């Protein structure tokens, strides 16, 4: 397809309830939307790098700059007929996965629309797959608030509960959660809060029957995770450490983990996400899809990606009502009472931005001439 126009938006979306991880608390999400136009249609993509680099290196400001000043001149007015072709152009620039993903996912959605196919079909997913979902719960002010949030999540139908942990909010919290909910599918996410010096604490995580321990050690580490995994019965899941298919290959080779969380934004888009999926499948490592508190645009792209066969565990894909009222699309994302989503039956993702809502949350906007 010939890309005729590119628009990029920096959105600031207020959260219904704060969300805290080991490195900081969020009250709103800064997200980048890209709208690509070509061949008489348009596709929207999204990546939310947040407003400070507490998860990755990027911020919404840096991603907006990269899309506007670096990527747009390379893309507008050019033809890209395969995902590999646009990936090759973006790939000449190092890093900046969120900025790449915002643009690249817009290309995939536009491609699917032009073909008249749902995105999952364009990705090679299973059209009959029902996507299962778990809820991710942040660090709360009191244990009682967390227990209430777990109960509310179960009442909504979520299939698995993930709680964030850090020093001082870990074993005692797990005692309380397991004491009240002894049989639920439960996992923890440390967002790199620990080191091998904490191995005695980390060994105790084995006592709680967890599905997995997500990213306990440094965000850029593989080797220490391999050391830790050899000491634990509970599977380690890598998140921040996996930015490419090569990272996944190396993690599998040294047995740094037994599960991998694929975040489309973190890895630079769907092309690389598929490669990671395939490496994990060939290595016997099951995957799930992680979220970054996207709007319904990004979440819908995640749902479609979760149709791939090696996405075997419930994914962090949230209904719109979890964080936003209103979300920026019609329809909004609605999860079933069984904690599942059905795939789109419409070309693309089946969720269209409501222009007035997009405008109301826009911090700044740019469009190519």
JSON list of C-alpha atoms in Angstrom, two decimals, residues 19 131-138 146 149-164 174 177-178 181 183-190 208-214 234-235 237 239 259-263 286-293 299 302 306 311-319 322-323 335-341:
[
{"chain": "A", "resi": 19, "resn": "UNK", "atom": "CA", "xyz": [-2.11, 2.03, 39.26]},
{"chain": "A", "resi": 131, "resn": "UNK", "atom": "CA", "xyz": [-9.10, -15.14, 24.33]},
{"chain": "A", "resi": 132, "resn": "UNK", "atom": "CA", "xyz": [-8.84, -15.61, 28.09]},
{"chain": "A", "resi": 133, "resn": "UNK", "atom": "CA", "xyz": [-7.90, -12.72, 30.35]},
{"chain": "A", "resi": 134, "resn": "UNK", "atom": "CA", "xyz": [-6.49, -12.03, 33.77]},
{"chain": "A", "resi": 135, "resn": "UNK", "atom": "CA", "xyz": [-6.50, -8.84, 35.80]},
{"chain": "A", "resi": 136, "resn": "UNK", "atom": "CA", "xyz": [-3.39, -6.94, 36.86]},
{"chain": "A", "resi": 137, "resn": "UNK", "atom": "CA", "xyz": [-3.72, -5.28, 40.26]},
{"chain": "A", "resi": 138, "resn": "UNK", "atom": "CA", "xyz": [-1.37, -2.54, 41.37]},
{"chain": "A", "resi": 146, "resn": "UNK", "atom": "CA", "xyz": [-6.09, -5.14, 47.54]},
{"chain": "A", "resi": 149, "resn": "UNK", "atom": "CA", "xyz": [-9.86, -5.52, 44.38]},
{"chain": "A", "resi": 150, "resn": "UNK", "atom": "CA", "xyz": [-9.17, -9.26, 44.06]},
{"chain": "A", "resi": 151, "resn": "UNK", "atom": "CA", "xyz": [-12.78, -10.04, 44.96]},
{"chain": "A", "resi": 152, "resn": "UNK", "atom": "CA", "xyz": [-14.09, -7.45, 42.50]},
{"chain": "A", "resi": 153, "resn": "UNK", "atom": "CA", "xyz": [-11.88, -8.96, 39.78]},
{"chain": "A", "resi": 154, "resn": "UNK", "atom": "CA", "xyz": [-13.23, -12.44, 40.43]},
{"chain": "A", "resi": 155, "resn": "UNK", "atom": "CA", "xyz": [-16.77, -11.08, 40.40]},
{"chain": "A", "resi": 156, "resn": "UNK", "atom": "CA", "xyz": [-16.09, -9.61, 36.94]},
{"chain": "A", "resi": 157, "resn": "UNK", "atom": "CA", "xyz": [-14.97, -13.03, 35.71]},
{"chain": "A", "resi": 158, "resn": "UNK", "atom": "CA", "xyz": [-11.21, -12.62, 35.30]},
{"chain": "A", "resi": 159, "resn": "UNK", "atom": "CA", "xyz": [-9.54, -16.02, 34.94]},
{"chain": "A", "resi": 160, "resn": "UNK", "atom": "CA", "xyz": [-6.30, -15.15, 36.70]},
{"chain": "A", "resi": 161, "resn": "UNK", "atom": "CA", "xyz": [-5.18, -12.50, 39.19]},
{"chain": "A", "resi": 162, "resn": "UNK", "atom": "CA", "xyz": [-1.79, -10.79, 39.04]},
{"chain": "A", "resi": 163, "resn": "UNK", "atom": "CA", "xyz": [-0.59, -8.63, 41.92]},
{"chain": "A", "resi": 164, "resn": "UNK", "atom": "CA", "xyz": [2.35, -6.27, 41.87]},
{"chain": "A", "resi": 174, "resn": "UNK", "atom": "CA", "xyz": [0.64, -13.09, 49.65]},
{"chain": "A", "resi": 177, "resn": "UNK", "atom": "CA", "xyz": [-4.35, -13.08, 49.52]},
{"chain": "A", "resi": 178, "resn": "UNK", "atom": "CA", "xyz": [-3.85, -16.83, 49.77]},
{"chain": "A", "resi": 181, "resn": "UNK", "atom": "CA", "xyz": [-8.45, -16.91, 48.14]},
{"chain": "A", "resi": 183, "resn": "UNK", "atom": "CA", "xyz": [-7.59, -21.72, 45.11]},
{"chain": "A", "resi": 184, "resn": "UNK", "atom": "CA", "xyz": [-7.42, -18.87, 42.58]},
{"chain": "A", "resi": 185, "resn": "UNK", "atom": "CA", "xyz": [-4.91, -18.74, 39.72]},
{"chain": "A", "resi": 186, "resn": "UNK", "atom": "CA", "xyz": [-2.44, -16.21, 41.13]},
{"chain": "A", "resi": 187, "resn": "UNK", "atom": "CA", "xyz": [0.80, -14.71, 39.91]},
{"chain": "A", "resi": 188, "resn": "UNK", "atom": "CA", "xyz": [3.06, -11.84, 40.96]},
{"chain": "A", "resi": 189, "resn": "UNK", "atom": "CA", "xyz": [4.90, -9.16, 39.02]},
{"chain": "A", "resi": 190, "resn": "UNK", "atom": "CA", "xyz": [7.94, -7.47, 40.54]},
{"chain": "A", "resi": 208, "resn": "UNK", "atom": "CA", "xyz": [2.13, -19.83, 47.44]},
{"chain": "A", "resi": 209, "resn": "UNK", "atom": "CA", "xyz": [1.30, -22.02, 44.44]},
{"chain": "A", "resi": 210, "resn": "UNK", "atom": "CA", "xyz": [1.87, -19.21, 41.94]},
{"chain": "A", "resi": 211, "resn": "UNK", "atom": "CA", "xyz": [1.32, -19.57, 38.21]},
{"chain": "A", "resi": 212, "resn": "UNK", "atom": "CA", "xyz": [4.49, -17.54, 37.64]},
{"chain": "A", "resi": 213, "resn": "UNK", "atom": "CA", "xyz": [6.80, -14.84, 39.01]},
{"chain": "A", "resi": 214, "resn": "UNK", "atom": "CA", "xyz": [7.10, -12.07, 36.45]},
{"chain": "A", "resi": 234, "resn": "UNK", "atom": "CA", "xyz": [7.78, -21.55, 40.33]},
{"chain": "A", "resi": 235, "resn": "UNK", "atom": "CA", "xyz": [8.19, -20.57, 36.66]},
{"chain": "A", "resi": 237, "resn": "UNK", "atom": "CA", "xyz": [8.17, -15.14, 33.34]},
{"chain": "A", "resi": 239, "resn": "UNK", "atom": "CA", "xyz": [8.80, -9.26, 30.46]},
{"chain": "A", "resi": 259, "resn": "UNK", "atom": "CA", "xyz": [7.20, -18.34, 30.34]},
{"chain": "A", "resi": 260, "resn": "UNK", "atom": "CA", "xyz": [7.42, -15.13, 28.31]},
{"chain": "A", "resi": 261, "resn": "UNK", "atom": "CA", "xyz": [5.07, -12.15, 28.34]},
{"chain": "A", "resi": 262, "resn": "UNK", "atom": "CA", "xyz": [4.88, -10.52, 24.90]},
{"chain": "A", "resi": 263, "resn": "UNK", "atom": "CA", "xyz": [4.06, -6.81, 25.00]},
{"chain": "A", "resi": 286, "resn": "UNK", "atom": "CA", "xyz": [4.30, -20.75, 26.49]},
{"chain": "A", "resi": 287, "resn": "UNK", "atom": "CA", "xyz": [3.42, -17.08, 26.10]},
{"chain": "A", "resi": 288, "resn": "UNK", "atom": "CA", "xyz": [0.75, -14.60, 27.05]},
{"chain": "A", "resi": 289, "resn": "UNK", "atom": "CA", "xyz": [0.03, -11.02, 26.00]},
{"chain": "A", "resi": 290, "resn": "UNK", "atom": "CA", "xyz": [0.91, -8.20, 28.36]},
{"chain": "A", "resi": 291, "resn": "UNK", "atom": "CA", "xyz": [-0.80, -4.83, 28.40]},
{"chain": "A", "resi": 292, "resn": "UNK", "atom": "CA", "xyz": [0.33, -1.30, 29.17]},
{"chain": "A", "resi": 293, "resn": "UNK", "atom": "CA", "xyz": [-3.10, 0.12, 30.12]},
{"chain": "A", "resi": 299, "resn": "UNK", "atom": "CA", "xyz": [-6.22, -3.46, 23.73]},
{"chain": "A", "resi": 302, "resn": "UNK", "atom": "CA", "xyz": [-3.65, -7.22, 21.74]},
{"chain": "A", "resi": 306, "resn": "UNK", "atom": "CA", "xyz": [-3.68, -13.33, 21.30]},
{"chain": "A", "resi": 311, "resn": "UNK", "atom": "CA", "xyz": [-0.54, -17.65, 23.49]},
{"chain": "A", "resi": 312, "resn": "UNK", "atom": "CA", "xyz": [-1.52, -20.28, 26.03]},
{"chain": "A", "resi": 313, "resn": "UNK", "atom": "CA", "xyz": [-2.10, -18.36, 29.28]},
{"chain": "A", "resi": 314, "resn": "UNK", "atom": "CA", "xyz": [-4.67, -15.70, 30.23]},
{"chain": "A", "resi": 315, "resn": "UNK", "atom": "CA", "xyz": [-3.47, -12.31, 29.03]},
{"chain": "A", "resi": 316, "resn": "UNK", "atom": "CA", "xyz": [-3.51, -8.84, 30.61]},
{"chain": "A", "resi": 317, "resn": "UNK", "atom": "CA", "xyz": [-6.11, -7.40, 28.23]},
{"chain": "A", "resi": 318, "resn": "UNK", "atom": "CA", "xyz": [-8.53, -5.15, 30.07]},
{"chain": "A", "resi": 319, "resn": "UNK", "atom": "CA", "xyz": [-12.13, -4.19, 29.34]},
{"chain": "A", "resi": 322, "resn": "UNK", "atom": "CA", "xyz": [-11.34, -1.35, 34.10]},
{"chain": "A", "resi": 323, "resn": "UNK", "atom": "CA", "xyz": [-9.50, 1.95, 33.69]},
{"chain": "A", "resi": 335, "resn": "UNK", "atom": "CA", "xyz": [-15.21, -8.76, 28.50]},
{"chain": "A", "resi": 336, "resn": "UNK", "atom": "CA", "xyz": [-17.57, -11.67, 29.01]},
{"chain": "A", "resi": 337, "resn": "UNK", "atom": "CA", "xyz": [-18.57, -12.89, 32.47]},
{"chain": "A", "resi": 338, "resn": "UNK", "atom": "CA", "xyz": [-16.24, -15.83, 31.85]},
{"chain": "A", "resi": 339, "resn": "UNK", "atom": "CA", "xyz": [-13.23, -13.53, 31.48]},
{"chain": "A", "resi": 340, "resn": "UNK", "atom": "CA", "xyz": [-12.96, -13.89, 27.71]},
{"chain": "A", "resi": 341, "resn": "UNK", "atom": "CA", "xyz": [-13.06, -11.91, 24.49]}
]
